[in-house]
Structures are given as structure tokens and as C-alpha cells.
Short mmCIF file of C-alpha atoms in Angstrom, two decimals:
data_model
loop_
_atom_site.label_atom_id
_atom_site.label_comp_id
_atom_site.label_asym_id
_atom_site.label_seq_id
_atom_site.Cartn_x
_atom_site.Cartn_y
_atom_site.Cartn_z
CA UNK A 18 65.72 51.27 0.82
CA UNK A 19 65.48 47.90 0.37
CA UNK A 20 69.27 47.53 -0.61
CA UNK A 21 70.32 49.32 2.69
CA UNK A 22 68.05 46.82 4.56
CA UNK A 23 69.33 43.83 2.83
CA UNK A 24 73.14 44.89 3.22
CA UNK A 25 72.31 45.63 6.95
CA UNK A 26 71.37 42.21 7.57
CA UNK A 27 74.60 40.85 6.65
CA UNK A 28 76.79 43.39 8.18
CA UNK A 29 75.09 43.22 11.62
CA UNK A 30 74.98 39.61 11.39
CA UNK A 31 78.97 39.62 10.75
CA UNK A 32 79.50 41.67 13.63
CA UNK A 33 77.33 39.61 15.93
CA UNK A 34 79.11 36.57 14.78
CA UNK A 35 82.20 38.18 15.78
CA UNK A 36 80.87 39.14 19.02
CA UNK A 37 79.59 35.63 19.51
CA UNK A 38 83.01 34.16 18.65
CA UNK A 39 85.35 36.70 20.59
CA UNK A 40 83.44 37.33 23.64
CA UNK A 41 80.75 34.73 24.31
CA UNK A 42 83.00 32.05 23.40
CA UNK A 43 80.52 30.22 20.56
CA UNK A 44 82.92 28.87 17.95
CA UNK A 45 80.39 27.50 15.90
CA UNK A 46 78.39 30.45 15.10
CA UNK A 47 80.03 30.75 11.54
CA UNK A 48 79.06 27.21 10.70
CA UNK A 49 75.50 27.88 12.00
CA UNK A 50 75.66 31.01 9.58
CA UNK A 51 76.55 29.01 6.78
CA UNK A 52 73.98 26.28 7.51
CA UNK A 53 71.21 28.94 7.68
CA UNK A 54 72.19 30.25 4.26
CA UNK A 55 71.69 26.55 2.97
CA UNK A 56 68.71 25.73 4.71
CA UNK A 57 66.82 28.84 3.74
CA UNK A 58 67.83 28.54 0.10
CA UNK A 59 66.46 25.03 0.25
CA UNK A 60 63.12 26.50 1.85
CA UNK A 61 62.83 28.97 -0.93
CA UNK A 62 62.59 26.52 -3.52
CA UNK A 63 60.12 24.40 -1.64
CA UNK A 64 57.86 27.28 -1.15
CA UNK A 65 58.18 28.32 -5.07
CA UNK A 66 57.15 24.73 -5.80
CA UNK A 67 54.19 24.60 -3.37
CA UNK A 68 53.04 28.03 -4.66
CA UNK A 69 52.90 27.20 -8.34
CA UNK A 70 49.76 24.89 -8.41
CA UNK A 71 47.92 27.20 -6.24
CA UNK A 72 48.44 30.22 -7.78
CA UNK A 73 48.12 29.36 -11.08
CA UNK A 74 44.58 27.84 -9.79
CA UNK A 75 43.63 31.23 -8.45
CA UNK A 76 45.01 33.27 -11.15
CA UNK A 77 42.63 31.49 -13.51
CA UNK A 78 39.74 31.98 -11.21
CA UNK A 79 40.36 35.60 -11.27
CA UNK A 80 40.65 35.74 -14.83
CA UNK A 81 37.07 34.26 -15.11
CA UNK A 82 36.03 37.13 -12.61
CA UNK A 83 37.59 39.69 -15.10
CA UNK A 84 36.36 38.31 -18.37
CA UNK A 85 32.55 38.05 -16.48
CA UNK A 86 32.78 41.75 -15.48
CA UNK A 87 32.64 41.21 -11.67
CA UNK A 88 35.70 43.59 -11.19
CA UNK A 89 34.04 46.35 -13.42
CA UNK A 90 30.87 45.78 -11.43
CA UNK A 91 32.70 46.20 -8.07
CA UNK A 92 34.00 49.49 -9.62
CA UNK A 93 30.64 50.68 -10.38
CA UNK A 94 29.46 50.20 -6.76
CA UNK A 95 32.54 51.92 -5.28
CA UNK A 96 32.48 55.05 -7.43
CA UNK A 97 29.78 57.26 -5.84
CA UNK A 98 32.10 56.87 -2.36
CA UNK A 99 35.23 58.35 -4.11
CA UNK A 100 33.28 61.27 -5.60
CA UNK A 101 32.59 62.24 -2.00
CA UNK A 102 36.01 61.60 -0.83
CA UNK A 103 37.78 63.37 -3.39
CA UNK A 104 35.58 66.51 -4.93
CA UNK A 105 38.48 68.02 -6.66
CA UNK A 106 37.84 64.90 -9.25
CA UNK A 107 35.22 65.65 -11.48
CA UNK A 108 32.40 63.29 -11.96
CA UNK A 109 32.91 61.00 -15.06
CA UNK A 110 36.81 61.66 -14.87
CA UNK A 111 38.93 58.67 -15.92
CA UNK A 112 40.68 58.39 -12.57
CA UNK A 113 37.47 57.51 -10.91
CA UNK A 114 36.88 54.32 -12.95
CA UNK A 115 40.81 53.54 -12.72
CA UNK A 116 40.67 54.27 -8.93
CA UNK A 117 37.84 52.01 -8.32
CA UNK A 118 39.15 49.08 -10.62
CA UNK A 119 42.22 49.04 -8.97
CA UNK A 120 40.69 48.79 -5.06
CA UNK A 121 38.28 46.35 -6.54
CA UNK A 122 41.00 44.21 -7.87
CA UNK A 123 43.00 44.56 -4.52
CA UNK A 124 39.67 43.48 -2.80
CA UNK A 125 39.59 40.28 -4.83
CA UNK A 126 43.50 39.55 -4.61
CA UNK A 127 44.12 40.38 -8.37
CA UNK A 128 47.67 41.80 -7.84
CA UNK A 129 48.69 41.59 -11.10
CA UNK A 130 45.78 43.48 -12.54
CA UNK A 131 45.70 46.14 -9.42
CA UNK A 132 49.14 47.34 -10.09
CA UNK A 133 48.83 48.58 -13.82
CA UNK A 134 45.51 49.84 -12.60
CA UNK A 135 46.83 51.81 -9.80
CA UNK A 136 49.43 53.34 -11.92
CA UNK A 137 46.59 54.30 -14.62
CA UNK A 138 44.79 55.94 -11.85
CA UNK A 139 47.99 58.14 -10.36
CA UNK A 140 48.39 59.25 -14.10
CA UNK A 141 44.84 60.25 -14.59
CA UNK A 142 44.97 62.06 -11.32
CA UNK A 143 48.30 63.65 -12.30
CA UNK A 144 46.27 65.25 -15.16
CA UNK A 145 44.37 67.30 -12.53
CA UNK A 146 47.42 68.19 -10.19
CA UNK A 147 48.18 71.86 -10.45
CA UNK A 148 51.69 71.00 -9.06
CA UNK A 149 53.40 68.38 -11.17
CA UNK A 150 56.11 67.56 -8.56
CA UNK A 151 53.87 67.67 -5.40
CA UNK A 152 51.10 65.11 -4.49
CA UNK A 153 47.53 66.40 -4.48
CA UNK A 154 45.10 65.68 -1.96
CA UNK A 155 43.48 63.02 -4.16
CA UNK A 156 46.69 61.17 -5.09
CA UNK A 157 47.62 61.22 -1.28
CA UNK A 158 44.03 59.56 -0.36
CA UNK A 159 44.20 57.02 -3.02
CA UNK A 160 47.75 55.76 -2.18
CA UNK A 161 46.83 55.59 1.53
CA UNK A 162 43.81 53.71 0.59
CA UNK A 163 45.63 51.45 -1.58
CA UNK A 164 48.30 50.29 0.76
CA UNK A 165 45.53 49.82 3.44
CA UNK A 166 42.96 48.57 1.18
CA UNK A 167 40.75 45.75 2.44
CA UNK A 168 41.73 42.37 0.61
CA UNK A 169 39.12 39.55 0.79
CA UNK A 170 40.98 36.53 0.00
CA UNK A 171 44.88 36.62 1.26
CA UNK A 172 45.59 33.47 -0.94
CA UNK A 173 49.25 33.82 -0.72
CA UNK A 174 49.18 33.76 3.19
CA UNK A 175 46.94 30.73 3.21
CA UNK A 176 49.46 29.23 0.83
CA UNK A 177 52.54 29.73 3.04
CA UNK A 178 50.97 28.69 6.25
CA UNK A 179 49.96 25.39 4.27
CA UNK A 180 53.54 25.22 3.03
CA UNK A 181 54.70 25.38 6.85
CA UNK A 182 52.42 22.73 8.10
CA UNK A 183 49.40 24.71 9.51
CA UNK A 184 46.38 22.32 10.40
CA UNK A 185 43.97 24.74 8.94
CA UNK A 186 45.86 27.47 6.93
CA UNK A 187 42.68 29.55 6.54
CA UNK A 188 41.79 29.98 10.42
CA UNK A 189 43.12 33.36 10.00
CA UNK A 190 40.89 34.65 7.48
CA UNK A 191 38.68 36.42 9.64
CA UNK A 192 41.38 37.92 12.07
CA UNK A 193 43.02 38.92 8.77
CA UNK A 194 39.82 40.47 7.40
CA UNK A 195 39.05 42.65 10.79
CA UNK A 196 42.75 43.72 10.74
CA UNK A 197 43.04 44.80 7.29
CA UNK A 198 39.75 46.61 7.67
CA UNK A 199 40.95 48.53 10.97
CA UNK A 200 43.99 49.45 8.56
CA UNK A 201 41.77 50.90 5.89
CA UNK A 202 39.74 52.83 8.63
CA UNK A 203 42.60 54.39 10.38
CA UNK A 204 44.39 55.48 7.05
CA UNK A 205 40.91 57.17 5.76
CA UNK A 206 40.57 58.86 9.33
CA UNK A 207 44.20 60.08 9.20
CA UNK A 208 43.86 61.49 5.65
CA UNK A 209 40.16 62.68 6.32
CA UNK A 210 41.75 64.64 9.41
CA UNK A 211 44.87 65.94 7.66
CA UNK A 212 42.88 67.45 4.35
CA UNK A 213 39.70 68.32 6.54
CA UNK A 214 37.41 65.78 4.39
CA UNK A 215 33.91 65.50 5.79
CA UNK A 216 33.09 61.90 6.78
CA UNK A 217 29.65 63.01 7.88
CA UNK A 218 28.04 62.94 4.61
CA UNK A 219 24.86 60.73 3.76
CA UNK A 220 26.71 58.86 0.94
CA UNK A 221 29.64 58.38 2.88
CA UNK A 222 28.12 57.20 5.95
CA UNK A 223 25.91 54.85 4.11
CA UNK A 224 29.02 53.17 2.80
CA UNK A 225 31.00 53.08 5.97
CA UNK A 226 27.96 52.05 7.87
CA UNK A 227 27.48 49.17 5.69
CA UNK A 228 31.05 48.13 6.25
CA UNK A 229 31.22 48.52 9.73
CA UNK A 230 27.78 46.87 10.39
CA UNK A 231 29.17 43.82 8.59
CA UNK A 232 32.40 43.67 10.78
CA UNK A 233 30.37 44.37 13.83
CA UNK A 234 28.15 41.58 13.03
CA UNK A 235 31.26 39.21 12.77
CA UNK A 236 32.65 40.71 16.01
CA UNK A 237 29.37 39.95 17.67
CA UNK A 238 29.15 36.61 16.27
CA UNK A 239 32.41 35.60 17.22
CA UNK A 240 32.27 37.13 20.63
CA UNK A 241 30.04 34.49 21.95
CA UNK A 242 32.48 31.69 20.99
CA UNK A 243 35.13 30.30 22.93
CA UNK A 244 38.73 30.21 21.80
CA UNK A 245 38.73 26.71 20.06
CA UNK A 246 35.32 27.45 18.56
CA UNK A 247 36.55 30.95 17.17
CA UNK A 248 39.68 29.37 15.33
CA UNK A 249 37.41 26.39 13.88
CA UNK A 250 34.42 28.90 12.87
CA UNK A 251 36.89 31.41 11.28
CA UNK A 252 38.23 28.31 9.44
CA UNK A 253 34.74 27.05 8.27
CA UNK A 254 33.56 30.51 7.48
CA UNK A 255 36.74 31.32 5.44
CA UNK A 256 36.69 28.06 3.30
CA UNK A 257 32.87 28.68 2.58
CA UNK A 258 33.26 32.10 1.26
CA UNK A 259 35.98 31.27 -0.80
CA UNK A 260 34.27 28.16 -2.32
CA UNK A 261 31.00 30.08 -2.79
CA UNK A 262 32.88 33.17 -4.53
CA UNK A 263 34.58 30.81 -6.59
CA UNK A 264 31.38 29.14 -7.81
CA UNK A 265 29.74 32.59 -8.15
CA UNK A 266 32.69 33.59 -10.61
CA UNK A 267 31.82 30.51 -12.71
CA UNK A 268 28.00 30.92 -12.57
CA UNK A 269 28.32 34.53 -13.65
CA UNK A 270 30.77 33.66 -16.50
CA UNK A 271 28.06 31.21 -17.80
CA UNK A 272 25.68 33.75 -17.44
CA UNK A 273 27.81 36.19 -19.49
CA UNK A 274 28.25 33.51 -22.31
CA UNK A 275 32.13 33.49 -21.85
CA UNK A 276 34.12 30.36 -22.26
CA UNK A 277 34.94 29.68 -18.62
CA UNK A 278 37.56 27.12 -19.18
CA UNK A 279 39.72 29.00 -21.61
CA UNK A 280 39.46 32.11 -19.34
CA UNK A 281 40.52 29.74 -16.58
CA UNK A 282 43.66 28.37 -18.29
CA UNK A 283 44.37 31.79 -19.96
CA UNK A 284 44.82 32.97 -16.43
CA UNK A 285 46.50 29.83 -15.12
CA UNK A 286 49.03 30.31 -17.58
CA UNK A 287 50.49 33.42 -15.39
CA UNK A 288 51.04 31.07 -12.27
CA UNK A 289 54.36 29.80 -13.49
CA UNK A 290 55.64 33.03 -14.24
CA UNK A 291 54.67 34.68 -10.90
CA UNK A 292 56.16 31.84 -9.30
CA UNK A 293 59.23 32.02 -10.73
CA UNK A 294 59.59 35.74 -10.63
CA UNK A 295 59.27 35.40 -6.74
CA UNK A 296 62.22 33.09 -6.19
CA UNK A 297 65.03 35.75 -6.33
CA UNK A 298 63.21 38.04 -4.20
CA UNK A 299 62.39 35.28 -1.43
CA UNK A 300 65.70 34.08 -1.70
CA UNK A 301 67.53 37.19 -1.13
CA UNK A 302 65.26 38.05 1.82
CA UNK A 303 65.26 34.58 3.51
CA UNK A 304 69.07 33.98 3.25
CA UNK A 305 69.75 37.36 4.77
CA UNK A 306 67.20 36.77 7.64
CA UNK A 307 68.36 33.50 8.22
CA UNK A 308 71.89 34.73 8.61
CA UNK A 309 70.63 37.45 10.64
CA UNK A 310 68.86 34.91 13.31
CA UNK A 311 71.58 32.53 13.12
CA UNK A 312 74.19 35.00 14.17
CA UNK A 313 72.35 35.96 17.03
CA UNK A 314 71.24 39.50 16.23
CA UNK A 315 67.37 39.01 15.84
CA UNK A 316 67.33 37.08 18.97
CA UNK A 317 69.21 39.74 20.74
CA UNK A 318 66.82 42.78 19.41
CA UNK A 319 63.81 40.64 20.07
CA UNK A 320 64.88 39.56 23.64
CA UNK A 321 65.52 43.30 24.69
CA UNK A 322 61.89 44.02 23.50
CA UNK A 323 60.48 41.12 25.44
CA UNK A 324 62.43 42.13 28.61
CA UNK A 325 60.95 45.55 28.23
CA UNK A 326 57.51 44.01 27.69
CA UNK A 327 57.46 41.74 30.58
CA UNK A 328 59.01 44.42 33.09
CA UNK A 329 55.85 46.50 32.42
CA UNK A 330 53.81 43.34 33.14
CA UNK A 331 52.32 42.66 29.77
CA UNK A 332 51.96 39.20 27.76
CA UNK A 333 55.15 38.92 25.54
CA UNK A 334 54.37 36.39 23.11
CA UNK A 335 53.48 38.89 20.32
CA UNK A 336 57.17 39.94 20.43
CA UNK A 337 58.33 37.12 18.29
CA UNK A 338 56.16 38.51 15.50
CA UNK A 339 57.25 41.97 15.58
CA UNK A 340 59.97 41.47 13.08
CA UNK A 341 57.21 40.88 10.34
CA UNK A 342 55.51 44.09 11.53
CA UNK A 343 58.87 46.42 11.47
CA UNK A 344 59.52 45.25 7.99
CA UNK A 345 56.01 45.13 6.57
CA UNK A 346 56.01 49.06 5.64
CA UNK A 347 59.43 48.66 4.17
CA UNK A 348 59.53 45.67 2.06
CA UNK A 349 56.57 43.04 1.04
CA UNK A 350 59.30 40.14 0.08
CA UNK A 351 61.06 41.26 3.17
CA UNK A 352 57.80 40.98 5.33
CA UNK A 353 56.96 37.61 3.49
CA UNK A 354 60.28 36.52 4.21
CA UNK A 355 60.05 37.25 7.78
CA UNK A 356 56.74 35.68 8.14
CA UNK A 357 58.19 32.42 6.55
CA UNK A 358 60.89 32.50 8.88
CA UNK A 359 58.80 33.08 12.20
CA UNK A 360 56.47 29.76 11.10
CA UNK A 361 59.50 27.82 10.16
CA UNK A 362 61.13 28.80 13.48
CA UNK A 363 58.09 28.68 15.88
CA UNK A 364 55.52 26.58 13.77
CA UNK A 365 52.72 27.88 11.69
CA UNK A 366 50.16 27.42 14.45
CA UNK A 367 52.12 28.97 16.97
CA UNK A 368 50.71 32.29 18.38
CA UNK A 369 53.89 33.96 16.81
CA UNK A 370 53.24 32.00 13.60
CA UNK A 371 49.51 33.15 13.26
CA UNK A 372 50.29 36.69 14.18
CA UNK A 373 52.80 37.02 11.48
CA UNK A 374 50.56 35.70 8.93
CA UNK A 375 47.68 38.30 10.39
CA UNK A 376 50.25 41.36 10.27
CA UNK A 377 51.26 40.10 6.79
CA UNK A 378 47.45 40.13 5.50
CA UNK A 379 46.57 43.55 7.16
CA UNK A 380 48.44 46.00 5.29
CA UNK A 381 50.36 46.55 1.91
CA UNK A 382 54.10 47.78 1.41
CA UNK A 383 53.79 51.53 2.13
CA UNK A 384 57.09 52.68 0.91
CA UNK A 385 56.96 50.33 -1.82
CA UNK A 386 53.57 51.57 -3.22
CA UNK A 387 54.55 54.98 -2.60
CA UNK A 388 57.94 54.68 -4.63
CA UNK A 389 56.17 53.00 -7.58
CA UNK A 390 53.09 54.88 -8.02
CA UNK A 391 54.42 58.41 -7.09
CA UNK A 392 57.74 57.76 -9.13
CA UNK A 393 55.67 56.75 -12.33
CA UNK A 394 54.65 60.27 -12.69
CA UNK A 395 57.39 62.26 -11.43
CA UNK A 396 56.25 63.58 -7.91
CA UNK A 397 59.04 64.25 -5.47
CA UNK A 398 57.12 65.84 -2.39
CA UNK A 399 54.87 63.53 -0.94
CA UNK A 400 53.60 65.66 1.49
CA UNK A 401 51.89 63.85 4.29
CA UNK A 402 51.50 60.48 2.26
CA UNK A 403 54.03 58.87 4.08
CA UNK A 404 52.80 59.78 7.66
CA UNK A 405 49.31 58.87 6.88
CA UNK A 406 50.39 55.75 5.38
CA UNK A 407 52.34 54.76 8.38
CA UNK A 408 49.35 55.44 10.61
CA UNK A 409 47.49 53.03 8.66
CA UNK A 410 49.99 50.48 8.87
CA UNK A 411 50.16 51.13 12.73
CA UNK A 412 46.10 50.59 13.02
CA UNK A 413 46.45 47.33 10.88
CA UNK A 414 49.22 46.14 13.05
CA UNK A 415 47.63 46.71 16.48
CA UNK A 416 44.42 45.65 15.38
CA UNK A 417 46.20 42.24 14.17
CA UNK A 418 47.72 41.60 17.69
CA UNK A 419 44.45 42.16 18.94
CA UNK A 420 42.24 39.80 16.99
CA UNK A 421 45.19 37.11 17.31
CA UNK A 422 44.71 37.65 20.90
CA UNK A 423 41.14 37.20 20.94
CA UNK A 424 40.96 34.23 18.51
CA UNK A 425 43.74 32.10 19.52
CA UNK A 426 44.40 33.35 23.13
#
């Protein structure tokens, strides 16, 4: 899928450039495309260098959380909910532990830890699967929750915003939290509807009620603020919560008797590796998107959608962020590159720049997660996994648009 998308960017860009030259009289279009490649290559290196420090710091702090048992404790808290949503998984089965550990790691932004835990969870669930080539109900629900899981600290989004010159890189913290919660709830309800899972259960209702109460409290609080105060308070809350969490990690580590400094160094060493591994993917997608935009193809597509939106009498500022939304279910690196390109073109603090950041933080990459997780256990028939995953993506994207208008007008 990603191979086809990447090649399509260049082929469509070439056709568009020929049109610009032969029919629109733009003889400079080829020069603009080549310049875009050089500009995007330079931008890739600048982003990777900027990521190196903050990723190393964050991974170091996350290693403290792991060694301090915080991830394991979160897994213990979530386990009762899974036993109700997945009745076919016996209590005490290893899948319960691996699933809760995976979602807990996603919640804390532990991407490196979340992937192997997720693969382990899928393997554990495969042991209970009577049809080895067909996804079970539990596997589908786990996959959808994984692709739409709430992420408390979308650090990479903050870093990219800082790299692109955002005044307050974390001012999208609360909007992302609201959007990703909407994505998770949409995915859960879609799967529950198809699989006839009853959400009217005391334990399930307690968990969902607590989550909804927290989100409702945030909504009520921010509803009484003006547009400028919304952005300021979101930034304040985000920074306060992040700092408080980091201090909590340290205090828990001290209490558990671990060497906090050594744990931090152990995790921070991974930051360089992660940044270096990111460069080829980011380079490939940024250059492809840069070529796509410089040829005029991206602007043409966006202009057509904008004309339709304006014709219906709606505000069309969200249209410039739609490329990130279109790419998000297909490719994480592609959506990330679209977000960066949008901020680079319109500004990190523009409406489109903020909206693309919120969309990027609201959901995971459905097709990638499905391919990796199901492929690891030989599942060929995904049943309703794709449709429910895309419904969750749609819920997150629509919520992202709503909260962006609410917070940033």
C-alpha cells in the first residue's frame, strides 16, 4: 500500500507538471519541483536533529516509568474492563496481561514498548482463536482499540510543532486529548455494535463513566473561556501535567529503590537510534509530498474540495489540513510528513497547522497496525476490523476538526 502511494505521488506530480508546462504556460514548474526535493531533504535533517534531544530525554523518562512499575500498575487497573469486553478470553489468560500492558504503553507514549507488547498480545489471542486464518472478535476489538487508543503525551507532535516555530508547541494538548478520546469511543461502539457486546455492564459503565466524566469536566471548564484563553489554558494544563508526570515517575522510581539516573541513561540511549531510523522514512515521504505540492497537483485537489465546501456555505479553513487526514489511516510516516509540510507551508500556529497536528495525534495508522499485528499471526481474513478501524479514524478526524474550531476559532 505505502509503495503504491509513494510512487503515485511522483507519477501524478509528473503528469501535473507536464500539464502546467504545456497548457498553463508554467515553464518553471520543473525547477520548482527539483527545488522542492532539495528543500524537503534539508528540512528532514533539521527535523531529525531537533528530535534527537527530546526523544532521548523522553525515552529516558519512560524507562524510569517502566522500571518503577508504573506501566504494570496501569495494566492492572485496566484488566477488569477487558474481561467484560472480551468474554471469550478466560480470566488470568496471558492475553489479558499483554493487552493491558500494550494499551498502557500506548497511553504513556511508549511506542517502542507498545509494539512488541501488541504483537505478544496478538499471539496470545491467537491461541484462543478457533479459525487461525480469520480474526476473532477479541483480536478485532484489540486491534481497533490499539489504533484508536488514547495517548496522554503525543510528544512527537509537540516536537514537530516546536521545530516549525510554534509559539506554544503544547497548546494542542487538550484538543488532541479530546479528539483521541472521541476516536477510542467511536471505535469501541462500532465494534460493540457489530459484535453485540453489551456496554450496559456495571464494570464497563464505571470505567466509561469515569473517562467521560473527566472529558466532560475538561469540556465544561474550557467552555467558559474565550478563544485566546482556551489556547493559553490548554498550553498551561499540558505543560503542568507533563512536568507533574515526569516528577511522579522520578518519585515512584525513588520509592521503588531503583537507580533513577541509570534507568534514564538506559532509555535515553535509544533516542539516537530512533531519530536515525526515522530519517529515511521522513525523507521519502517529505520529498514525495514536496514534489506533489510543487507540481500543483495537491493544490488542485485541495482547491476542488474547498470550492465544494464554499459552495455549501461552510468555512473552508479545515481543507488545508485534509491531506494529513487522508494519509493518516494509510501511513504514519506519510501523515507525519503531511503534517510537517502543512506547518511548513502555512505556519505551525495557523489554523491548518494546528488542525493537522491534532489529527496526527488523534489516531494511529489503521492499515499499518492491521498488517503488522494480523500478519504476525498469519491472519488473512480481517472480517470487520478494517471498517471499524476506519470508523474510529473518522470519529477522531471529525472530533479534531470540531475541537480545533472550538479552541482556535
